[in-house]
Amino acid sequence: MNELPLRHLFFHLDGSTSGPKSYNGPIGKVLENCGELPVIKFQKIEGGMLPDMTDDLSTDQKYLHRIVTAIISGTFPDDLGHKSPGKLSHTRWLTRANRLLRFYVATENPTSPLVTLATFIIKVYAPSWFEIKNKPSCKDRSRHLFKIIFSSRFLPEDLKCIVDTVIQRNGYFADSENLLLAMITDERKHIRELGCPANFEGSKQCCTNSTAF
């Protein structure tokens, strides 16, 4: 759900692959060696701060957390510039996101596609990734889907069409069963009551115990 919008957006803006770890587009061609480029004074990107959960992350995941935080704040730690953003692979989109951000902070005049991809990672991909990591339960999946839809509205119409088409094909978390599960486990009582209406037998007990789901 979270990987495919970034994947399709990348291919639309930069082109398809040309080998196991290579690309046809100008951005993709630089990703293999982007970790060796010097970090320059970059334009920070507005975004919400990520949850503090670095103790429960792998090395590549910690890198994403740190570089997103750095780009939002506009201050890049010296040691981060010497760390590897992770191996480049067509099947590892988290390290692809790491490398795209690493390339962004090393580019003096980033192109519009690079800025769009970096902004999408900061505003949509990374926050959703860590939200899903932090709340992996099936009861939260519809809420994760909503946040992906909501946070991607900054894109222009032509790019929203790219992302929305992918979301629609994988929108099973918006099915009625998943929405009801999200409603009856919501923190707000009136939402739980909407998920278990009063004319449903046993609904009051359901609403009372809904947080145990």
Short mmCIF file of C-alpha atoms in Angstrom, two decimals:
data_model
loop_
_atom_site.label_atom_id
_atom_site.label_comp_id
_atom_site.label_asym_id
_atom_site.label_seq_id
_atom_site.Cartn_x
_atom_site.Cartn_y
_atom_site.Cartn_z
CA MET A 1 0.00 0.00 0.00
CA ASN A 2 2.81 2.43 0.83
CA GLU A 3 5.48 1.26 -1.61
CA LEU A 4 3.51 1.25 -4.88
CA PRO A 5 2.58 4.97 -5.07
CA LEU A 6 6.27 5.93 -4.74
CA ARG A 7 7.26 3.25 -7.26
CA HIS A 8 4.84 4.44 -9.93
CA LEU A 9 5.60 8.10 -9.27
CA PHE A 10 9.31 7.42 -9.68
CA PHE A 11 8.84 5.54 -12.96
CA HIS A 12 6.55 8.27 -14.30
CA LEU A 13 9.01 11.07 -13.49
CA ASP A 14 12.31 9.34 -14.24
CA GLY A 15 11.65 6.36 -16.50
CA SER A 16 11.86 2.59 -16.16
CA THR A 17 14.69 0.28 -15.15
CA SER A 18 17.48 -0.89 -17.44
CA GLY A 19 18.99 -3.70 -15.37
CA PRO A 20 19.02 -5.39 -11.94
CA LYS A 21 20.20 -2.18 -10.23
CA SER A 22 20.20 0.40 -13.02
CA TYR A 23 17.81 2.93 -14.52
CA ASN A 24 17.27 4.82 -17.75
CA GLY A 25 16.45 8.21 -16.23
CA PRO A 26 18.83 10.98 -15.11
CA ILE A 27 17.93 10.58 -11.43
CA GLY A 28 18.14 6.80 -11.36
CA LYS A 29 21.53 6.77 -13.03
CA VAL A 30 23.04 8.76 -10.14
CA LEU A 31 21.54 6.74 -7.29
CA GLU A 32 24.19 4.01 -7.31
CA ASN A 33 26.98 6.41 -6.28
CA CYS A 34 24.99 9.22 -4.65
CA GLY A 35 26.35 8.35 -1.20
CA GLU A 36 29.79 9.56 -2.29
CA LEU A 37 28.58 13.07 -3.22
CA PRO A 38 29.30 15.91 -0.78
CA VAL A 39 26.32 17.34 1.10
CA ILE A 40 25.69 20.99 0.24
CA LYS A 41 23.39 23.71 1.57
CA PHE A 42 19.99 22.38 0.53
CA GLN A 43 16.46 23.72 0.65
CA LYS A 44 14.60 22.18 3.56
CA ILE A 45 11.21 20.58 2.92
CA GLU A 46 8.25 21.18 5.20
CA GLY A 47 6.91 18.07 6.89
CA GLY A 48 5.68 16.65 10.17
CA MET A 49 8.21 15.31 12.64
CA LEU A 50 8.49 11.53 12.72
CA PRO A 51 7.74 9.50 15.87
CA ASP A 52 10.73 8.82 18.12
CA MET A 53 11.19 5.09 17.59
CA THR A 54 14.80 4.69 16.46
CA ASP A 55 15.55 1.92 18.99
CA ASP A 56 13.25 -0.46 17.11
CA LEU A 57 14.68 0.08 13.63
CA SER A 58 17.21 -1.56 11.33
CA THR A 59 20.24 0.35 10.04
CA ASP A 60 18.51 1.33 6.77
CA GLN A 61 15.34 2.33 8.61
CA LYS A 62 17.32 4.49 11.04
CA TYR A 63 18.97 6.18 8.05
CA LEU A 64 15.56 7.06 6.57
CA HIS A 65 14.39 8.41 9.93
CA ARG A 66 17.50 10.56 10.35
CA ILE A 67 17.70 11.94 6.82
CA VAL A 68 14.00 12.84 6.77
CA THR A 69 14.43 14.64 10.10
CA ALA A 70 17.51 16.43 8.74
CA ILE A 71 15.77 17.65 5.57
CA ILE A 72 12.76 18.88 7.53
CA SER A 73 14.98 20.80 9.98
CA GLY A 74 17.44 21.99 7.33
CA THR A 75 20.40 20.80 9.42
CA PHE A 76 22.36 17.78 8.20
CA PRO A 77 24.49 15.90 10.79
CA ASP A 78 28.12 15.51 9.74
CA ASP A 79 28.24 11.80 10.50
CA LEU A 80 25.14 11.06 8.43
CA GLY A 81 26.89 12.23 5.28
CA HIS A 82 29.42 9.42 5.69
CA LYS A 83 26.90 6.64 6.30
CA SER A 84 25.64 4.31 3.58
CA PRO A 85 22.02 4.89 2.49
CA GLY A 86 21.67 1.14 1.93
CA LYS A 87 22.09 -1.19 -1.03
CA LEU A 88 20.35 -0.22 -4.24
CA SER A 89 17.85 -2.80 -5.45
CA HIS A 90 14.61 -2.71 -7.44
CA THR A 91 12.93 -4.63 -4.63
CA ARG A 92 14.06 -2.40 -1.76
CA TRP A 93 12.07 0.83 -1.92
CA LEU A 94 13.12 2.02 1.51
CA THR A 95 16.77 2.22 0.43
CA ARG A 96 15.62 3.79 -2.85
CA ALA A 97 13.95 6.51 -0.79
CA ASN A 98 17.17 6.88 1.25
CA ARG A 99 19.20 7.36 -1.92
CA LEU A 100 16.75 9.82 -3.45
CA LEU A 101 16.97 12.00 -0.35
CA ARG A 102 20.75 11.61 -0.24
CA PHE A 103 20.94 12.76 -3.85
CA TYR A 104 18.63 15.69 -3.05
CA VAL A 105 20.89 17.06 -0.28
CA ALA A 106 23.89 16.82 -2.63
CA THR A 107 22.29 18.66 -5.56
CA GLU A 108 22.75 22.42 -5.85
CA ASN A 109 19.90 23.01 -8.29
CA PRO A 110 17.60 19.99 -8.04
CA THR A 111 15.29 19.35 -10.98
CA SER A 112 11.54 19.50 -10.59
CA PRO A 113 11.19 15.67 -10.68
CA LEU A 114 13.81 15.28 -7.94
CA VAL A 115 12.13 17.90 -5.76
CA THR A 116 8.76 16.20 -6.28
CA LEU A 117 10.12 12.78 -5.34
CA ALA A 118 11.95 14.12 -2.28
CA THR A 119 8.83 16.00 -1.16
CA PHE A 120 6.67 12.91 -1.65
CA ILE A 121 9.02 10.88 0.53
CA ILE A 122 9.06 13.57 3.24
CA LYS A 123 5.31 14.19 3.26
CA VAL A 124 3.84 10.79 2.34
CA TYR A 125 6.14 7.78 2.10
CA ALA A 126 8.29 8.16 5.24
CA PRO A 127 5.53 9.27 7.66
CA SER A 128 3.29 6.44 6.44
CA TRP A 129 6.14 3.94 6.68
CA PHE A 130 6.82 4.77 10.32
CA GLU A 131 3.11 4.97 11.18
CA ILE A 132 2.62 1.47 9.77
CA LYS A 133 5.73 0.27 11.64
CA ASN A 134 4.44 1.83 14.85
CA LYS A 135 0.84 0.59 14.42
CA PRO A 136 0.90 -2.65 12.39
CA SER A 137 -2.47 -3.97 13.57
CA CYS A 138 -5.19 -4.67 10.99
CA LYS A 139 -7.51 -2.29 12.86
CA ASP A 140 -5.29 0.63 11.82
CA ARG A 141 -4.97 -0.18 8.11
CA SER A 142 -7.88 1.96 6.95
CA ARG A 143 -6.48 4.90 8.91
CA HIS A 144 -3.08 4.40 7.26
CA LEU A 145 -4.72 4.38 3.84
CA PHE A 146 -6.61 7.60 4.61
CA LYS A 147 -3.38 9.33 5.69
CA ILE A 148 -1.66 8.31 2.45
CA ILE A 149 -4.55 9.73 0.43
CA PHE A 150 -4.75 12.91 2.51
CA SER A 151 -1.02 13.65 2.61
CA SER A 152 -0.57 13.13 -1.16
CA ARG A 153 -3.04 15.92 -2.05
CA PHE A 154 -0.16 18.40 -2.48
CA LEU A 155 0.69 16.83 -5.85
CA PRO A 156 -0.47 18.53 -9.06
CA GLU A 157 -3.45 16.95 -10.79
CA ASP A 158 -1.46 14.94 -13.34
CA LEU A 159 0.67 13.33 -10.64
CA LYS A 160 -2.29 12.79 -8.32
CA CYS A 161 -3.81 10.72 -11.13
CA ILE A 162 -0.69 8.50 -11.12
CA VAL A 163 -0.79 8.00 -7.36
CA ASP A 164 -4.58 7.71 -7.07
CA THR A 165 -4.77 5.00 -9.72
CA VAL A 166 -2.34 2.88 -7.73
CA ILE A 167 -4.18 3.56 -4.47
CA GLN A 168 -7.51 2.58 -6.04
CA ARG A 169 -6.11 -0.73 -7.27
CA ASN A 170 -4.90 -1.50 -3.75
CA GLY A 171 -7.73 0.11 -1.84
CA TYR A 172 -9.03 -3.00 -0.11
CA PHE A 173 -8.42 -1.32 3.24
CA ALA A 174 -11.29 0.97 2.27
CA ASP A 175 -13.67 -2.00 1.97
CA SER A 176 -16.68 -1.80 4.29
CA GLU A 177 -15.40 -4.57 6.57
CA ASN A 178 -12.10 -2.80 7.16
CA LEU A 179 -13.79 0.55 7.68
CA LEU A 180 -16.12 -0.97 10.29
CA LEU A 181 -13.16 -2.55 12.06
CA ALA A 182 -11.47 0.84 12.18
CA MET A 183 -14.66 2.49 13.45
CA ILE A 184 -15.36 0.07 16.32
CA THR A 185 -11.75 0.39 17.52
CA ASP A 186 -11.60 4.17 17.21
CA GLU A 187 -10.61 6.22 20.27
CA ARG A 188 -13.69 8.42 19.87
CA LYS A 189 -16.87 7.01 21.39
CA HIS A 190 -19.24 8.52 18.81
CA ILE A 191 -17.27 6.86 15.99
CA ARG A 192 -17.45 3.49 17.77
CA GLU A 193 -21.20 3.96 18.17
CA LEU A 194 -21.54 4.60 14.43
CA GLY A 195 -19.71 1.34 13.82
CA CYS A 196 -22.05 -0.49 16.24
CA PRO A 197 -25.45 1.24 15.82
CA ALA A 198 -27.93 1.14 18.69
CA ASN A 199 -30.41 -1.04 16.80
CA PHE A 200 -27.82 -3.83 16.50
CA GLU A 201 -28.26 -6.52 19.15
CA GLY A 202 -25.48 -6.32 21.71
CA SER A 203 -24.12 -3.09 20.25
CA LYS A 204 -23.71 -1.37 23.62
CA GLN A 205 -21.53 -4.18 24.88
CA CYS A 206 -19.62 -4.11 21.58
CA CYS A 207 -18.95 -0.40 21.90
CA THR A 208 -17.88 -0.75 25.51
CA ASN A 209 -15.37 -3.50 24.71
CA SER A 210 -14.29 -2.24 21.30
CA THR A 211 -10.84 -1.11 22.45
CA ALA A 212 -10.00 -4.74 23.20
CA PHE A 213 -10.13 -5.67 19.47
#
